[in-house]
Amino acid sequence: MPLIFFLHFFSVYCKITSYLLFILSARICVVASVFMKQVVDLSSIIKKPLNALKHIFASGSNGKLRLQSFILIIFAILVAFYVFPPAWNRISDFINSKTGLSLSKMKETSFHVGLDLQGGTHLVYEADTSNISFKDQSSAVQGVRDVIERRVNALGVSEPLVQTNFSGDKWRVIVELAGVKNVSEAIKQIGETPILQFKEQSDIPNRTLTSEEQQQMDDFNKKAEANAKDIFSKLSAGEDYDELAFKYSEDPGSREAHGDLDWLPEGTLLPELESAAKTLKDGEVYNSVVKSSLGYHIIKKTGEREIEEEGEKIKQLRISHIFILTKSERDFLSMDDYMVYTELSGKDLENASVQFDPNTSAPEVALQFNSEGKKLFKEITERNVGKYVGIYLDGEPITIPRVNDVIYDGSARISGNYDLKEAKLLAQRLNAGALPVPIHLVSQQTIGASLGKISVEKSLWAGAIGLALVCLFMILYYRLAGLASVLSLLIYGILILAIFKFVPVTLSLAGIAGFILSIGMAVDANVLIFERLKEELAEGVDIEYAITESFKRAWPSIRDGNISTLITAAILFWFSTSVIKGFALTLSLGILVSMFSAMFISRIILRSLASFVKKNWWMGR
């Protein structure tokens, strides 16, 4: 896999450092566990290491410097484990096997890589916005982008990238599909103009059950019938009705009351239950299981009375039932299965926009229909007050609001528990059908996975050779100071890879080029510092003072050079295509981290190494 090559190359120093330090830690843990098993005095074991640490980090400049170095090493190790989780997982397995501990493992996640590394298809569509006003173009194109993203997701593409780009007076939609096999079918499906349709609720489903659904329903209902008959046989055998109701009834509202439904007026019970109850005396159980539209019932009449309310006599029944649920078609059909098409469509919708409720300030989506749409929408709302009207884009529901009142003026509001982001997205989707934007393919590029692998291998070899030559030059020319820059560069690599993984940044060949270039910028900052250091040492000052002054005097040059590069990268990112944006992004992140690395990490490492030498020759002088 290209990603593994990339990960192994840029994280090799993470693995080496992690393995060495934590194998040492594992050995210490093993020794400690042996002593624990032998019940050795813990104070005698802990006292010497504590005294040693106290001496190492003693107050004073050297002690403070050692503490900073120690914290830096620990921080670098932790970040290295985040970049390369297998290193920690293998070490934790080793420690667990030797000590009996249960150290947890880290989740292994990979870097995000671009099409040029993993293979795929890069499509560029141009949107025709000539019939749309300029102020509505952005919203309309964003709606198209959302529609295309939904279509791509329906294809089952892993992590697709769909984005818009405005250059000159042209709107473009860029689609990147990784690992798509049937490219022609994808292009055909993506390029279709969005279709907005309105549906209304019907009492008759628009489809029948499948054979599998019908079989499931029949099997469930047969089991329910057998269960009801079994309970009735237990009742006939003399078991207590109340106990059976509490134990077996599937009516949650009456089960706790042992099946009692309380007093109910005539005409409010299910017809099957009421007709059976009227044949019974108080305390009697009906002589068979009663079937209704909801399921099976074992009915017991517990009372009958007549009351007077507002001068009117009302008969009431009180029954108990043991209820066994059955399934019907509605248990297998969704609301969408009861929605039928209307004549209203996207061509009748003029616009959709986000507004705010004047009373609650909650975001809403306002709809405005044209003259024909006004008439059709009035008829639809008249038929469906209290029911639901669905709005569908490309055959998929985007919202199914409830009709509260008849709408006469062609202006409607869709309210609900929307936040501003959700309301804007809904308006975009509606406009995608109300303001159709035709798109046509202007560029297609397909990259095979094998080509991406070759590209990665070549770029990694080039990066490895360049990095090795830079490190060799720095150590030979600047000696111990050069070694400090190499160590700082390794920690810089760990940090920037962690950022790439955390954001996450999609790494393409251009992105890797930006990363490698930022390494050069990091080395350049160290060169400026070391040249200043040589100048200070030539004046005869001590090494500690020379290091402080070299960083202080080199900072303005490092700052100005990096800021000018960041400005250029920002321009590239803002005005260029996605490929160049990847280069600009990785370069910018690399420069920001390199400034931190050069001015903070390099200073700590250089001061730590300088504390062991007395001759200026080791500092490159």
Short mmCIF file of C-alpha atoms in Angstrom, two decimals, residues 111-592:
data_model
loop_
_atom_site.label_atom_id
_atom_site.label_comp_id
_atom_site.label_asym_id
_atom_site.label_seq_id
_atom_site.Cartn_x
_atom_site.Cartn_y
_atom_site.Cartn_z
CA PHE A 111 -3.29 9.01 6.91
CA HIS A 112 -5.71 10.43 4.35
CA VAL A 113 -4.16 10.13 0.91
CA GLY A 114 -5.19 11.68 -2.41
CA LEU A 115 -6.18 10.09 -5.68
CA ASP A 116 -2.66 10.33 -7.11
CA LEU A 117 -1.46 8.02 -4.33
CA GLN A 118 -4.28 5.49 -3.99
CA GLY A 119 -5.81 5.66 -7.48
CA GLY A 120 -9.23 6.91 -8.56
CA THR A 121 -11.03 9.40 -10.79
CA HIS A 122 -10.82 13.20 -10.80
CA LEU A 123 -13.81 14.91 -12.45
CA VAL A 124 -14.30 18.63 -13.10
CA TYR A 125 -17.80 19.90 -13.98
CA GLU A 126 -18.63 23.40 -15.15
CA ALA A 127 -21.94 24.83 -13.95
CA ASP A 128 -24.15 26.85 -16.29
CA THR A 129 -25.38 29.75 -14.16
CA SER A 130 -26.31 32.06 -17.06
CA ASN A 131 -30.02 31.99 -16.18
CA ILE A 132 -29.50 32.70 -12.48
CA SER A 133 -28.90 36.10 -10.90
CA PHE A 134 -25.40 36.65 -9.53
CA LYS A 135 -26.54 36.87 -5.91
CA ASP A 136 -28.20 33.44 -6.17
CA GLN A 137 -25.39 31.69 -8.02
CA SER A 138 -23.35 30.72 -4.96
CA SER A 139 -26.35 29.18 -3.18
CA ALA A 140 -27.46 27.37 -6.34
CA VAL A 141 -24.02 25.88 -6.98
CA GLN A 142 -23.72 24.85 -3.33
CA GLY A 143 -27.06 23.08 -3.73
CA VAL A 144 -25.71 21.26 -6.79
CA ARG A 145 -22.61 20.28 -4.80
CA ASP A 146 -24.82 18.84 -2.08
CA VAL A 147 -26.88 16.89 -4.63
CA ILE A 148 -23.74 15.47 -6.26
CA GLU A 149 -22.38 14.49 -2.85
CA ARG A 150 -25.59 12.61 -2.08
CA ARG A 151 -25.38 10.83 -5.44
CA VAL A 152 -21.75 9.91 -4.91
CA ASN A 153 -22.52 8.55 -1.44
CA ALA A 154 -25.24 6.39 -3.02
CA LEU A 155 -22.54 4.85 -5.22
CA GLY A 156 -20.79 3.58 -2.08
CA VAL A 157 -17.57 5.51 -2.74
CA SER A 158 -15.20 5.62 0.24
CA GLU A 159 -14.50 9.18 1.46
CA PRO A 160 -15.44 11.08 -1.72
CA LEU A 161 -14.39 14.71 -2.13
CA VAL A 162 -16.88 17.15 -3.67
CA GLN A 163 -16.08 20.86 -3.67
CA THR A 164 -16.88 24.03 -5.60
CA ASN A 165 -14.47 26.48 -7.18
CA PHE A 166 -15.07 29.96 -8.62
CA SER A 167 -12.47 31.17 -11.10
CA GLY A 168 -12.95 34.15 -13.39
CA ASP A 169 -16.68 34.10 -14.10
CA LYS A 170 -17.02 30.32 -14.07
CA TRP A 171 -18.35 28.06 -11.32
CA ARG A 172 -16.91 24.58 -11.23
CA VAL A 173 -17.65 21.47 -9.17
CA ILE A 174 -14.68 19.18 -8.52
CA VAL A 175 -15.38 15.52 -7.72
CA GLU A 176 -12.73 13.05 -6.58
CA LEU A 177 -13.75 9.38 -6.40
CA ALA A 178 -11.35 6.84 -4.95
CA GLY A 179 -11.46 3.27 -6.22
CA VAL A 180 -14.50 3.65 -8.53
CA LYS A 181 -14.67 0.77 -11.03
CA ASN A 182 -17.59 1.83 -13.26
CA VAL A 183 -16.50 5.39 -14.06
CA SER A 184 -18.92 5.89 -16.98
CA GLU A 185 -21.94 5.02 -14.83
CA ALA A 186 -20.72 7.38 -12.08
CA ILE A 187 -20.31 10.22 -14.59
CA LYS A 188 -23.80 9.61 -15.97
CA GLN A 189 -25.43 9.60 -12.53
CA ILE A 190 -23.53 12.65 -11.28
CA GLY A 191 -24.27 14.77 -14.34
CA GLU A 192 -28.07 14.54 -14.19
CA THR A 193 -29.93 17.78 -13.36
CA PRO A 194 -31.49 17.64 -9.82
CA ILE A 195 -35.23 16.87 -9.73
CA LEU A 196 -37.42 18.37 -6.98
CA GLN A 197 -40.84 16.77 -6.41
CA PHE A 198 -43.70 17.10 -3.91
CA LYS A 199 -45.69 14.16 -2.54
CA GLU A 200 -48.83 13.94 -0.41
CA GLN A 201 -49.96 11.36 2.12
CA SER A 202 -52.33 8.59 0.99
CA ASP A 203 -54.31 5.99 2.90
CA ILE A 204 -53.34 3.35 0.34
CA PRO A 205 -49.67 2.27 0.19
CA ASN A 206 -47.85 2.74 -3.10
CA ARG A 207 -46.34 -0.73 -2.92
CA THR A 208 -47.19 -4.24 -1.72
CA LEU A 209 -45.17 -6.30 0.70
CA THR A 210 -42.30 -8.30 -0.68
CA SER A 211 -42.46 -12.07 -0.40
CA GLU A 212 -39.95 -11.97 2.47
CA GLU A 213 -41.96 -9.31 4.34
CA GLN A 214 -45.20 -11.23 3.79
CA GLN A 215 -43.58 -14.41 5.11
CA GLN A 216 -42.27 -12.60 8.20
CA MET A 217 -45.73 -11.16 8.91
CA ASP A 218 -47.47 -14.53 8.45
CA ASP A 219 -44.97 -16.33 10.70
CA PHE A 220 -45.28 -13.69 13.43
CA ASN A 221 -49.08 -13.74 13.37
CA LYS A 222 -49.24 -17.54 13.46
CA LYS A 223 -47.01 -17.53 16.51
CA ALA A 224 -49.17 -14.82 18.13
CA GLU A 225 -52.37 -16.86 17.47
CA ALA A 226 -50.83 -19.98 18.97
CA ASN A 227 -49.69 -17.98 22.00
CA ALA A 228 -53.19 -16.51 22.54
CA LYS A 229 -54.81 -19.94 22.31
CA ASP A 230 -52.28 -21.38 24.75
CA ILE A 231 -53.08 -18.65 27.29
CA PHE A 232 -56.81 -19.25 26.81
CA SER A 233 -56.31 -22.97 27.48
CA LYS A 234 -54.52 -22.13 30.73
CA LEU A 235 -57.43 -19.91 31.70
CA SER A 236 -59.86 -22.71 30.87
CA ALA A 237 -57.80 -25.04 33.05
CA GLY A 238 -58.53 -22.83 36.06
CA GLU A 239 -55.61 -20.42 36.22
CA ASP A 240 -56.30 -16.92 37.53
CA TYR A 241 -57.25 -14.33 34.85
CA ASP A 242 -55.53 -11.39 36.61
CA GLU A 243 -52.28 -13.31 37.00
CA LEU A 244 -52.30 -14.41 33.36
CA ALA A 245 -52.99 -10.84 32.22
CA PHE A 246 -50.11 -9.48 34.29
CA LYS A 247 -47.77 -12.19 33.04
CA TYR A 248 -48.63 -12.44 29.32
CA SER A 249 -50.52 -9.35 28.13
CA GLU A 250 -48.62 -7.24 25.60
CA ASP A 251 -50.66 -4.08 26.21
CA PRO A 252 -48.32 -1.83 28.24
CA GLY A 253 -51.19 0.49 29.21
CA SER A 254 -53.28 -2.17 30.98
CA ARG A 255 -50.80 -4.89 31.90
CA GLU A 256 -49.93 -3.41 35.31
CA ALA A 257 -53.67 -3.17 36.05
CA HIS A 258 -54.08 -6.89 35.26
CA GLY A 259 -55.68 -6.09 31.89
CA ASP A 260 -58.26 -3.58 33.18
CA LEU A 261 -59.22 -0.94 30.56
CA ASP A 262 -61.33 1.13 32.99
CA TRP A 263 -64.73 2.62 32.10
CA LEU A 264 -65.17 3.50 28.43
CA PRO A 265 -68.25 4.89 26.62
CA GLU A 266 -69.98 2.67 24.10
CA GLY A 267 -68.59 3.19 20.63
CA THR A 268 -65.05 3.91 21.73
CA LEU A 269 -63.90 0.30 22.00
CA LEU A 270 -62.74 -1.72 19.01
CA PRO A 271 -65.92 -3.09 17.36
CA GLU A 272 -64.86 -6.71 17.88
CA LEU A 273 -64.25 -6.14 21.60
CA GLU A 274 -67.46 -4.19 22.18
CA SER A 275 -69.72 -6.70 20.41
CA ALA A 276 -68.19 -9.57 22.41
CA ALA A 277 -68.46 -7.68 25.73
CA LYS A 278 -72.17 -6.93 25.22
CA THR A 279 -72.91 -10.68 25.22
CA LEU A 280 -71.28 -11.17 28.62
CA LYS A 281 -72.45 -10.79 32.20
CA ASP A 282 -70.26 -9.06 34.78
CA GLY A 283 -67.31 -11.26 35.69
CA GLU A 284 -67.66 -13.52 32.66
CA VAL A 285 -64.87 -14.32 30.17
CA TYR A 286 -65.71 -14.60 26.47
CA ASN A 287 -65.76 -18.21 25.29
CA SER A 288 -63.03 -17.83 22.65
CA VAL A 289 -60.11 -15.69 21.57
CA VAL A 290 -61.26 -12.49 19.82
CA LYS A 291 -59.29 -11.23 16.82
CA SER A 292 -59.11 -7.51 15.99
CA SER A 293 -57.06 -5.36 13.63
CA LEU A 294 -54.43 -4.99 16.39
CA GLY A 295 -54.11 -8.58 17.56
CA TYR A 296 -55.75 -11.25 19.71
CA HIS A 297 -57.79 -10.54 22.87
CA ILE A 298 -59.06 -12.68 25.73
CA ILE A 299 -61.93 -10.56 27.04
CA LYS A 300 -63.46 -10.37 30.51
CA LYS A 301 -66.39 -8.09 31.30
CA THR A 302 -66.12 -6.43 34.71
CA GLY A 303 -68.98 -3.93 34.65
CA GLU A 304 -71.70 -1.98 32.82
CA ARG A 305 -73.39 1.28 33.83
CA GLU A 306 -75.24 4.34 32.64
CA ILE A 307 -74.17 7.84 33.64
CA GLU A 308 -75.46 11.31 32.88
CA GLU A 309 -73.23 14.10 31.58
CA GLU A 310 -74.59 17.54 30.67
CA GLY A 311 -78.14 16.14 30.63
CA GLU A 312 -77.25 13.28 28.33
CA LYS A 313 -77.31 9.61 29.36
CA ILE A 314 -74.17 7.70 28.36
CA LYS A 315 -73.72 3.93 28.58
CA GLN A 316 -70.29 2.73 29.66
CA LEU A 317 -68.57 -0.64 29.62
CA ARG A 318 -65.67 -1.84 31.69
CA ILE A 319 -63.68 -4.77 30.44
CA SER A 320 -60.29 -6.39 30.90
CA HIS A 321 -58.29 -8.07 28.18
CA ILE A 322 -55.20 -10.17 27.71
CA PHE A 323 -53.70 -8.76 24.54
CA ILE A 324 -51.33 -10.50 22.11
CA LEU A 325 -49.96 -8.23 19.37
CA THR A 326 -50.03 -9.09 15.67
CA LYS A 327 -48.36 -7.36 12.75
CA SER A 328 -49.94 -5.72 9.73
CA GLU A 329 -48.67 -4.10 6.54
CA ARG A 330 -48.05 -0.82 8.37
CA ASP A 331 -45.38 -2.49 10.48
CA PHE A 332 -43.35 -3.14 7.33
CA LEU A 333 -44.13 0.03 5.40
CA SER A 334 -42.62 3.44 6.11
CA MET A 335 -44.26 6.84 5.75
CA ASP A 336 -42.57 7.13 2.36
CA ASP A 337 -44.55 4.10 1.20
CA TYR A 338 -47.78 6.08 1.75
CA MET A 339 -46.60 9.17 -0.16
CA VAL A 340 -47.81 9.68 -3.74
CA TYR A 341 -46.65 12.18 -6.35
CA THR A 342 -48.49 15.42 -7.00
CA GLU A 343 -48.35 17.73 -10.00
CA LEU A 344 -46.25 20.23 -8.01
CA SER A 345 -42.51 20.11 -8.78
CA GLY A 346 -39.32 22.16 -8.68
CA LYS A 347 -40.33 24.21 -11.73
CA ASP A 348 -43.16 25.70 -9.64
CA LEU A 349 -40.90 26.80 -6.77
CA GLU A 350 -39.36 30.23 -7.28
CA ASN A 351 -37.02 30.28 -4.34
CA ALA A 352 -36.26 28.96 -0.86
CA SER A 353 -34.56 31.09 1.79
CA VAL A 354 -33.71 31.07 5.47
CA GLN A 355 -35.78 33.35 7.70
CA PHE A 356 -36.27 33.70 11.44
CA ASP A 357 -39.48 33.36 13.43
CA PRO A 358 -40.35 36.87 14.75
CA ASN A 359 -41.50 35.45 18.10
CA THR A 360 -38.90 32.77 18.88
CA SER A 361 -36.04 33.84 16.54
CA ALA A 362 -35.78 30.19 15.48
CA PRO A 363 -34.54 29.64 11.90
CA GLU A 364 -37.14 28.61 9.32
CA VAL A 365 -37.12 27.89 5.60
CA ALA A 366 -39.45 30.08 3.56
CA LEU A 367 -40.86 28.82 0.24
CA GLN A 368 -42.16 31.06 -2.54
CA PHE A 369 -44.11 29.50 -5.43
CA ASN A 370 -44.92 30.98 -8.83
CA SER A 371 -48.49 31.52 -10.04
CA GLU A 372 -49.01 27.92 -11.16
CA GLY A 373 -47.32 26.59 -8.03
CA LYS A 374 -49.49 28.83 -5.85
CA LYS A 375 -52.65 27.21 -7.26
CA LEU A 376 -51.33 23.65 -6.97
CA PHE A 377 -49.95 24.16 -3.46
CA LYS A 378 -53.31 25.57 -2.27
CA GLU A 379 -55.11 22.45 -3.55
CA ILE A 380 -52.54 20.15 -1.90
CA THR A 381 -52.77 21.88 1.49
CA GLU A 382 -56.60 21.83 1.35
CA ARG A 383 -56.52 18.05 0.95
CA ASN A 384 -53.88 17.45 3.60
CA VAL A 385 -54.55 19.65 6.65
CA GLY A 386 -53.22 17.68 9.61
CA LYS A 387 -51.35 15.33 7.28
CA TYR A 388 -47.85 15.35 5.85
CA VAL A 389 -46.48 16.62 2.53
CA GLY A 390 -43.08 15.31 1.46
CA ILE A 391 -40.45 17.22 -0.50
CA TYR A 392 -38.13 14.94 -2.47
CA LEU A 393 -34.86 15.64 -4.25
CA ASP A 394 -33.66 12.98 -6.70
CA GLY A 395 -36.28 10.64 -5.26
CA GLU A 396 -34.96 10.94 -1.69
CA PRO A 397 -36.92 12.81 1.02
CA ILE A 398 -35.22 15.96 2.26
CA THR A 399 -38.08 17.03 4.55
CA ILE A 400 -41.65 15.84 5.28
CA PRO A 401 -43.40 18.72 7.09
CA ARG A 402 -46.91 18.62 8.55
CA VAL A 403 -49.60 20.82 7.01
CA ASN A 404 -51.16 22.97 9.72
CA ASP A 405 -53.37 25.26 7.61
CA VAL A 406 -54.48 25.84 4.04
CA ILE A 407 -51.97 28.09 2.25
CA TYR A 408 -53.56 30.48 -0.25
CA ASP A 409 -50.81 32.97 -1.18
CA GLY A 410 -48.09 30.56 -2.38
CA SER A 411 -45.80 31.44 0.54
CA ALA A 412 -45.03 28.68 3.00
CA ARG A 413 -42.75 28.24 5.99
CA ILE A 414 -41.09 25.01 7.07
CA SER A 415 -40.50 25.21 10.80
CA GLY A 416 -39.07 22.68 13.22
CA ASN A 417 -36.15 22.07 15.50
CA TYR A 418 -33.62 23.38 12.97
CA ASP A 419 -30.40 25.13 13.82
CA LEU A 420 -29.08 27.73 11.38
CA LYS A 421 -26.76 25.28 9.63
CA GLU A 422 -29.55 22.74 9.06
CA ALA A 423 -31.91 25.44 7.76
CA LYS A 424 -29.29 26.68 5.28
CA LEU A 425 -28.66 23.13 4.07
CA LEU A 426 -32.38 22.53 3.54
CA ALA A 427 -32.71 25.81 1.61
CA GLN A 428 -29.74 24.83 -0.57
CA ARG A 429 -31.30 21.48 -1.36
CA LEU A 430 -34.63 23.06 -2.25
CA ASN A 431 -32.93 25.62 -4.47
CA ALA A 432 -31.03 22.84 -6.21
CA GLY A 433 -34.38 21.78 -7.63
CA ALA A 434 -36.02 25.22 -7.78
CA LEU A 435 -33.03 26.83 -9.54
CA PRO A 436 -31.71 23.93 -11.63
CA VAL A 437 -28.07 24.39 -12.65
CA PRO A 438 -27.05 22.25 -15.62
CA ILE A 439 -23.50 20.94 -15.37
CA HIS A 440 -21.24 19.43 -18.00
CA LEU A 441 -17.99 17.53 -17.70
CA VAL A 442 -14.93 19.53 -18.78
CA SER A 443 -12.13 17.35 -17.42
CA GLN A 444 -11.67 13.70 -16.49
CA GLN A 445 -8.52 12.10 -15.13
CA THR A 446 -8.27 8.48 -14.01
CA ILE A 447 -5.23 7.25 -12.07
CA GLY A 448 -4.58 3.56 -11.47
CA ALA A 449 -3.54 2.33 -8.04
CA SER A 450 -0.29 0.89 -9.48
CA LEU A 451 0.65 4.27 -10.98
CA GLY A 452 0.01 5.89 -7.62
CA LYS A 453 2.27 3.33 -5.92
CA ILE A 454 5.11 4.02 -8.37
CA SER A 455 4.73 7.76 -7.81
CA VAL A 456 4.92 7.31 -4.05
CA GLU A 457 7.99 5.10 -4.25
CA LYS A 458 9.85 7.56 -6.49
CA SER A 459 8.92 10.57 -4.38
CA LEU A 460 9.92 8.78 -1.16
CA TRP A 461 13.30 7.79 -2.62
CA ALA A 462 13.87 11.38 -3.69
CA GLY A 463 12.86 12.66 -0.25
CA ALA A 464 15.01 10.07 1.55
CA ILE A 465 18.11 10.88 -0.48
CA GLY A 466 17.60 14.63 -0.09
CA LEU A 467 17.01 14.34 3.66
CA ALA A 468 20.08 12.16 4.13
CA LEU A 469 22.29 14.58 2.20
CA VAL A 470 20.98 17.56 4.19
CA CYS A 471 21.59 15.78 7.52
CA LEU A 472 25.09 14.72 6.44
CA PHE A 473 25.95 18.27 5.34
CA MET A 474 24.65 19.81 8.58
CA ILE A 475 26.65 17.41 10.78
CA LEU A 476 29.89 17.72 8.75
CA TYR A 477 29.75 21.50 8.43
CA TYR A 478 28.31 22.52 11.80
CA ARG A 479 29.39 19.45 13.80
CA LEU A 480 27.58 19.28 17.16
CA ALA A 481 25.29 22.16 16.23
CA GLY A 482 24.46 20.27 13.04
CA LEU A 483 23.57 17.21 15.11
CA ALA A 484 21.22 19.39 17.17
CA SER A 485 19.50 20.55 13.97
CA VAL A 486 19.09 16.95 12.78
CA LEU A 487 17.50 15.92 16.10
CA SER A 488 15.28 18.98 15.97
CA LEU A 489 14.32 18.08 12.41
CA LEU A 490 13.29 14.58 13.47
CA ILE A 491 11.04 15.96 16.22
CA TYR A 492 9.68 18.49 13.72
CA GLY A 493 8.79 15.59 11.40
CA ILE A 494 6.92 13.81 14.20
CA LEU A 495 4.93 16.94 15.07
CA ILE A 496 3.93 17.81 11.51
CA LEU A 497 2.89 14.22 10.74
CA ALA A 498 0.75 14.23 13.88
CA ILE A 499 -0.95 17.42 12.67
CA PHE A 500 -1.52 15.90 9.22
CA LYS A 501 -3.15 12.90 10.88
CA PHE A 502 -5.22 14.87 13.41
CA VAL A 503 -6.73 17.52 11.07
CA PRO A 504 -6.79 15.33 8.83
CA VAL A 505 -4.88 16.60 5.79
CA THR A 506 -5.38 14.74 2.52
CA LEU A 507 -1.86 13.97 1.31
CA SER A 508 -1.22 14.03 -2.42
CA LEU A 509 2.09 14.11 -4.26
CA ALA A 510 1.83 17.89 -4.28
CA GLY A 511 1.14 17.83 -0.54
CA ILE A 512 4.18 15.66 0.12
CA ALA A 513 6.24 18.09 -2.00
CA GLY A 514 5.03 20.93 0.22
CA PHE A 515 6.02 18.93 3.30
CA ILE A 516 9.50 18.22 1.97
CA LEU A 517 9.93 21.87 1.03
CA SER A 518 8.95 22.89 4.56
CA ILE A 519 11.76 20.60 5.84
CA GLY A 520 14.15 22.67 3.74
CA MET A 521 12.71 25.83 5.30
CA ALA A 522 13.26 24.35 8.76
CA VAL A 523 16.91 23.59 7.89
CA ASP A 524 17.31 27.10 6.48
CA ALA A 525 16.26 28.58 9.84
CA ASN A 526 18.91 26.49 11.60
CA VAL A 527 21.56 27.65 9.10
CA LEU A 528 20.77 31.28 9.92
CA ILE A 529 21.02 30.55 13.65
CA PHE A 530 24.31 28.65 13.36
CA GLU A 531 25.94 31.31 11.20
CA ARG A 532 25.04 33.87 13.86
CA LEU A 533 26.45 31.48 16.44
CA LYS A 534 29.77 31.32 14.60
CA GLU A 535 29.92 35.11 14.47
CA GLU A 536 29.29 35.37 18.22
CA LEU A 537 31.92 32.73 19.03
CA ALA A 538 34.44 34.56 16.80
CA GLU A 539 34.09 37.55 19.13
CA GLY A 540 35.30 35.41 22.04
CA VAL A 541 32.12 35.16 24.12
CA ASP A 542 31.24 31.96 26.02
CA ILE A 543 29.10 29.30 24.37
CA GLU A 544 25.98 29.82 26.52
CA TYR A 545 25.86 33.56 25.78
CA ALA A 546 26.63 32.97 22.09
CA ILE A 547 23.71 30.55 21.76
CA THR A 548 21.28 33.01 23.36
CA GLU A 549 22.40 35.89 21.14
CA SER A 550 22.41 33.81 17.95
CA PHE A 551 18.77 32.85 18.38
CA LYS A 552 17.84 36.41 19.29
CA ARG A 553 19.56 37.99 16.27
CA ALA A 554 18.49 35.31 13.76
CA TRP A 555 14.80 35.55 14.65
CA PRO A 556 13.95 38.67 12.54
CA SER A 557 15.36 37.07 9.38
CA ILE A 558 13.60 33.76 10.07
CA ARG A 559 10.32 35.53 10.82
CA ASP A 560 10.35 37.76 7.73
CA GLY A 561 11.38 34.95 5.37
CA ASN A 562 8.70 32.58 6.64
CA ILE A 563 5.95 35.24 6.64
CA SER A 564 6.66 36.07 2.99
CA THR A 565 6.40 32.36 2.14
CA LEU A 566 3.15 32.05 4.11
CA ILE A 567 1.66 34.96 2.17
CA THR A 568 2.55 33.24 -1.11
CA ALA A 569 1.08 29.95 0.15
CA ALA A 570 -2.13 31.75 1.19
CA ILE A 571 -2.49 33.21 -2.32
CA LEU A 572 -1.95 29.76 -3.85
CA PHE A 573 -4.52 28.21 -1.51
CA TRP A 574 -7.16 30.88 -2.15
CA PHE A 575 -6.99 31.16 -5.93
CA SER A 576 -5.82 27.74 -7.14
CA THR A 577 -7.30 24.28 -7.74
CA SER A 578 -7.47 21.44 -5.23
CA VAL A 579 -4.09 19.94 -6.20
CA ILE A 580 -2.20 23.20 -5.60
CA LYS A 581 -4.25 23.82 -2.45
CA GLY A 582 -2.82 20.61 -1.00
CA PHE A 583 0.70 21.87 -1.67
CA ALA A 584 -0.06 25.27 -0.12
CA LEU A 585 -1.71 23.75 2.95
CA THR A 586 1.10 21.32 3.83
CA LEU A 587 3.71 24.01 3.13
CA SER A 588 1.93 26.49 5.43
CA LEU A 589 1.52 23.99 8.27
CA GLY A 590 5.14 22.91 7.83
CA ILE A 591 6.42 26.49 8.02
CA LEU A 592 4.43 27.28 11.16
#
